[in-house]
C-alpha cells in the first residue's frame, strides 16, 4: 500500500539516513566502548543510588521514627515521592500505547526510552510504600494476614490503598511485556551483528529466536496492537486510583471529584517533562540529534503545554469550587494552601506548573533544546511540589485546631528522595548501554514520511516551506 | 496535488425536500410539546427546554473543538469530512437564540432557585446567600453573552479560513486556523466548564462537584461524534461523498465514539464513586435524589447502559466500526444516552422549589422528549442549510491527499 503524505509533513528522521545507517547508528552505540561521559554518569548515579540504598537500610534498621512524620502529618516525603514517581511512569506507556492508537508516527524515535523510563520510575515508586511499612519483608506476603497485636489483620478490599497495589502491579506487568515485545525484533538485529559468543548468547536468548519471517511480523503486529489496547485504559486507571487514595477521604483538599482526570493529566505532564530531561541528555551525549529532532521536541513541548494547562484548569476549578461549595472547611483548606505556613510550596507549584509552561506558546522556545531542558526541570520540581502541597498542607491543619502540627523532613527522608533519583538514573544508564535505546525497527517504518514521491506531481506554487505552517 | 480525482459524486450538497419537511415536522412537534409542558408549569417547561437547548448546543461546541484538535494535532484524515463539523458550527448563533429563553427563565422565573431566593432563615438559604456573587441573574446573563461571544467568534474564524483556502489553496489559511485553534482550545475548556456549572449544575444550587465540567465535556464529545457519524451516513445515503468517504473514515469516527463513550463512563463512575464513598451530606444530596425511587433505574441503570455498555460492545470489534449500519446503531444509542443523562440531571431535584410541584417524571417524559425533538429539528435544519453553502470537499486543503488515501 503506497503512502500518501501531505506536502506539509516534515521528515521524521533527518540527515538522509538509509536503513543501514539507522541500524549502525543505534546498534553502534551499544557495541563500541562506552564514552567517558557515560562512565561518569553511570558512576555518579550509581554512587547516589548506593547512598539511597544505604539510607533505606539504616531507616529499616532504626525504624520509621527516623522520618519527620508525626501524628497529624502521617504522610510526608514518602507518599509524595511515591505519587511523583508513579506520575513520571505515565509518559512511557502513553507514548507507546495511546500515541500508537492515535497513529502518531513521531512516537517511534522516543517510545523505547520512554517505556524504559516508565519501568524504572514505577520501580522507584513502589519502593516508598514498601519502606513506609517499616517491616517491608511483610510486604512480600501482603495478601497474608498482617501480624498484629490484635490478631491477624487482613487487607481491606474496600481500601483504595489495596486497589493501588493491584493497579500498579498490573500496570508494571503490562508495561514490561509491552516494552519487551517491542524490543524483540531489535534485539534480534543486535544478535545478528554480535561478534563475541557471550553477546550472541545474551541477545540470542533475549530475542527468543526471532527470524523476522512474515509469520513473526504478523504475530508481532497483532500482539502489539492488543497490548496497546490493554495498556491504554491502564494509563488512565493507575493514576486515577492513586488519586482515590486521597479523594475517597473526607479531608478538605483531598476529597474532590476532579482528582482522577486531574491526576492523570498531571502524570502525563510530569512524565513528558522527565522524558524531555532524559532525551535531551541522550540526544546530546549519544549523538541522536537526527533521530530525536527538533520536531520531536516541539511535539513534546505541545503535550506539556496541553497537560500543564489542564492541570492549571484543575487548580482553578478546585479553588472556585472551594468557594462555591460554601463549606468553611473547604474554603479554609485552600486559603491555607495559598497563605499558610506552606504557602511557599504552593507558589513554587503554581509558578513551575502553570506559569512557566505558558512560555511554550512560542514556537522558538518549543524548539530550543536548552530552553526545553530548563523548562523540563522546572516542571519536574513543580510536579513534585504539587504532591507535597496536596499531601502535607491538607494534613497539617485539619478540622481540629488543637491537632494542628508542622512537618519537617529529616535528612533520612531527603537522602532517600535523592537516592531514588540515583536509582532511576543508574537504571537508565544501564539501559542505554545494554539495549537499543531507539526502536530502530519502527523508525525504519516511518522513513517515507515527509519525503517526496516520484509518482506525485508537485504543483509549482506549493513549495512553501512546511516549517512556516507549524505554528500553533 | 492529488493523484486521484474524485469523480461521479456531486460537489455541492442540496438539502433534500424530504429532509427539509422532516426537520420542519420535528420543529412543529417540538412547538406543540413545548406548549403542552407549560400545563405542567414553568419548571417542567424549562426542564424540557434547558435539556433540549444544552443538548443541541453540544453539537456545534463539539464541532469547534473537533476542528481545533484537528488543526493542533496536524491531523490529515479528517479533511474529506470536515465540511460536516464546519456546518454544525453554524448552529451556534441560533443556539444563542435558544438560550435567550434560559436567560429569561433566570430573570423572571423560579426555575433556577438561586435567581430569586426566599430567605427561610435556614442553612439552605444561608448557603444560597453565600453564592450570590456568582449565582445572580445579571451576571448569569453577562456570562452567557461572553461564552457565546467566544464560541461564535472562534467558529467564524475557523470556518472563514477554510473557505478562503477553497478559493486560493494557500497554506497560510491552515496556519491561520491553527492560530485560532490553540487559544480557542484553552478558552473552550474554561467556558464549557463554567457554562456547565451555570446551566446544569446550578439547577441544584447547593450541590457541587469539581468534576462537573469534565463530565459535561465528556457527554458533549460522545454525542458530538455520534451526530457526526449520523450526518455522514445520511450524506452517503442521499448520494453524497460516496467515493471520497469510505470505511476507513468511519473507522476513525467509530474509534472516537468508542473512546469518548468510554471516557464518559470513566468520568461518570469516578464522580459517583467518590461522592458515594466519602458520604458527605452536601454532596450525596444530589445522588440521593436519584438513588431512591424510580429515578434509580434511570440514573444508575439506563444511563450507563446506553451511554457506554451498548455502544462499547457494538464498537469494540473492528468490522463494526467500519460498517455504517452498526456505527449508526451505536450513534443512536449514544444520542439517546445523552438525553437520559441530561434528563436525570435536570429533572429530579434534591431540594424542590417552593410552590412548584416536583414535576418532569412519568408521563411528562414523553412531552419533554418532544421539546428535544423540536430543537433537534432546528439544529438539523440549520446544519444542512449551512452544508449547502460550500463544496462538500475541501480539495485545496494541504492535507486533502492524506485524507483521500486514509487507510487503517
PDB file of C-alpha atoms in Angstrom, chain B residues 33-55 97-115 140 144 198-200 203 339 342-343 345-349 353 356-357 359-360 364 367-369 371-372 375:
ATOM      1  CA  UNK B  33     -44.762  19.557  23.046  1.00  0.00           C
ATOM      2  CA  UNK B  34     -43.191  22.671  24.497  1.00  0.00           C
ATOM      3  CA  UNK B  35     -46.619  24.301  24.612  1.00  0.00           C
ATOM      4  CA  UNK B  36     -48.024  21.274  26.412  1.00  0.00           C
ATOM      5  CA  UNK B  37     -45.284  21.321  29.024  1.00  0.00           C
ATOM      6  CA  UNK B  38     -46.467  24.749  30.177  1.00  0.00           C
ATOM      7  CA  UNK B  39     -49.543  22.983  31.571  1.00  0.00           C
ATOM      8  CA  UNK B  40     -47.168  21.302  33.995  1.00  0.00           C
ATOM      9  CA  UNK B  41     -45.817  24.699  34.995  1.00  0.00           C
ATOM     10  CA  UNK B  42     -42.771  26.776  34.247  1.00  0.00           C
ATOM     11  CA  UNK B  43     -40.450  24.330  35.950  1.00  0.00           C
ATOM     12  CA  UNK B  44     -41.489  21.446  33.738  1.00  0.00           C
ATOM     13  CA  UNK B  45     -41.419  23.551  30.582  1.00  0.00           C
ATOM     14  CA  UNK B  46     -37.980  24.909  31.371  1.00  0.00           C
ATOM     15  CA  UNK B  47     -36.713  21.460  32.343  1.00  0.00           C
ATOM     16  CA  UNK B  48     -37.511  20.326  28.832  1.00  0.00           C
ATOM     17  CA  UNK B  49     -36.135  23.472  27.282  1.00  0.00           C
ATOM     18  CA  UNK B  50     -32.832  23.514  29.204  1.00  0.00           C
ATOM     19  CA  UNK B  51     -32.234  19.858  28.322  1.00  0.00           C
ATOM     20  CA  UNK B  52     -33.024  20.455  24.649  1.00  0.00           C
ATOM     21  CA  UNK B  53     -31.035  23.692  24.307  1.00  0.00           C
ATOM     22  CA  UNK B  54     -27.958  22.343  26.114  1.00  0.00           C
ATOM     23  CA  UNK B  55     -28.203  19.039  24.272  1.00  0.00           C
ATOM     24  CA  UNK B  97     -31.314  32.384  20.445  1.00  0.00           C
ATOM     25  CA  UNK B  98     -32.487  29.248  22.242  1.00  0.00           C
ATOM     26  CA  UNK B  99     -30.522  30.360  25.295  1.00  0.00           C
ATOM     27  CA  UNK B 100     -32.307  33.692  25.436  1.00  0.00           C
ATOM     28  CA  UNK B 101     -35.249  31.755  26.843  1.00  0.00           C
ATOM     29  CA  UNK B 102     -32.981  30.338  29.557  1.00  0.00           C
ATOM     30  CA  UNK B 103     -31.796  33.847  30.385  1.00  0.00           C
ATOM     31  CA  UNK B 104     -35.431  34.950  30.636  1.00  0.00           C
ATOM     32  CA  UNK B 105     -36.177  31.976  32.882  1.00  0.00           C
ATOM     33  CA  UNK B 106     -33.367  33.059  35.197  1.00  0.00           C
ATOM     34  CA  UNK B 107     -34.570  36.664  35.188  1.00  0.00           C
ATOM     35  CA  UNK B 108     -38.304  36.119  35.616  1.00  0.00           C
ATOM     36  CA  UNK B 109     -38.994  32.639  36.964  1.00  0.00           C
ATOM     37  CA  UNK B 110     -38.108  30.298  39.777  1.00  0.00           C
ATOM     38  CA  UNK B 111     -36.698  27.607  37.525  1.00  0.00           C
ATOM     39  CA  UNK B 112     -33.277  28.421  38.883  1.00  0.00           C
ATOM     40  CA  UNK B 113     -33.867  28.521  42.595  1.00  0.00           C
ATOM     41  CA  UNK B 114     -30.913  30.837  43.172  1.00  0.00           C
ATOM     42  CA  UNK B 115     -32.381  33.512  40.907  1.00  0.00           C
ATOM     43  CA  UNK B 140     -25.646  34.901  34.599  1.00  0.00           C
ATOM     44  CA  UNK B 144     -23.871  33.835  28.755  1.00  0.00           C
ATOM     45  CA  UNK B 198     -24.275  27.766  35.131  1.00  0.00           C
ATOM     46  CA  UNK B 199     -26.896  25.919  33.113  1.00  0.00           C
ATOM     47  CA  UNK B 200     -26.973  22.417  34.558  1.00  0.00           C
ATOM     48  CA  UNK B 203     -30.278  23.660  38.922  1.00  0.00           C
ATOM     49  CA  UNK B 339     -30.802  12.687  26.690  1.00  0.00           C
ATOM     50  CA  UNK B 342     -29.284  15.276  30.971  1.00  0.00           C
ATOM     51  CA  UNK B 343     -32.813  14.312  31.897  1.00  0.00           C
ATOM     52  CA  UNK B 345     -29.514  15.637  35.872  1.00  0.00           C
ATOM     53  CA  UNK B 346     -32.109  18.357  35.392  1.00  0.00           C
ATOM     54  CA  UNK B 347     -35.449  16.791  36.294  1.00  0.00           C
ATOM     55  CA  UNK B 348     -35.115  15.317  39.791  1.00  0.00           C
ATOM     56  CA  UNK B 349     -34.193  17.799  42.476  1.00  0.00           C
ATOM     57  CA  UNK B 353     -38.523  24.732  44.667  1.00  0.00           C
ATOM     58  CA  UNK B 356     -43.775  24.364  42.160  1.00  0.00           C
ATOM     59  CA  UNK B 357     -44.732  20.694  42.141  1.00  0.00           C
ATOM     60  CA  UNK B 359     -42.539  17.507  38.038  1.00  0.00           C
ATOM     61  CA  UNK B 360     -40.924  16.111  34.949  1.00  0.00           C
ATOM     62  CA  UNK B 364     -44.327  14.045  31.154  1.00  0.00           C
ATOM     63  CA  UNK B 367     -43.546  15.639  26.322  1.00  0.00           C
ATOM     64  CA  UNK B 368     -40.061  16.601  27.452  1.00  0.00           C
ATOM     65  CA  UNK B 369     -38.626  14.428  24.677  1.00  0.00           C
ATOM     66  CA  UNK B 371     -39.250  19.593  23.142  1.00  0.00           C
ATOM     67  CA  UNK B 372     -35.891  17.996  22.389  1.00  0.00           C
ATOM     68  CA  UNK B 375     -34.799  21.844  18.933  1.00  0.00           C
TER      69      UNK B 375
END
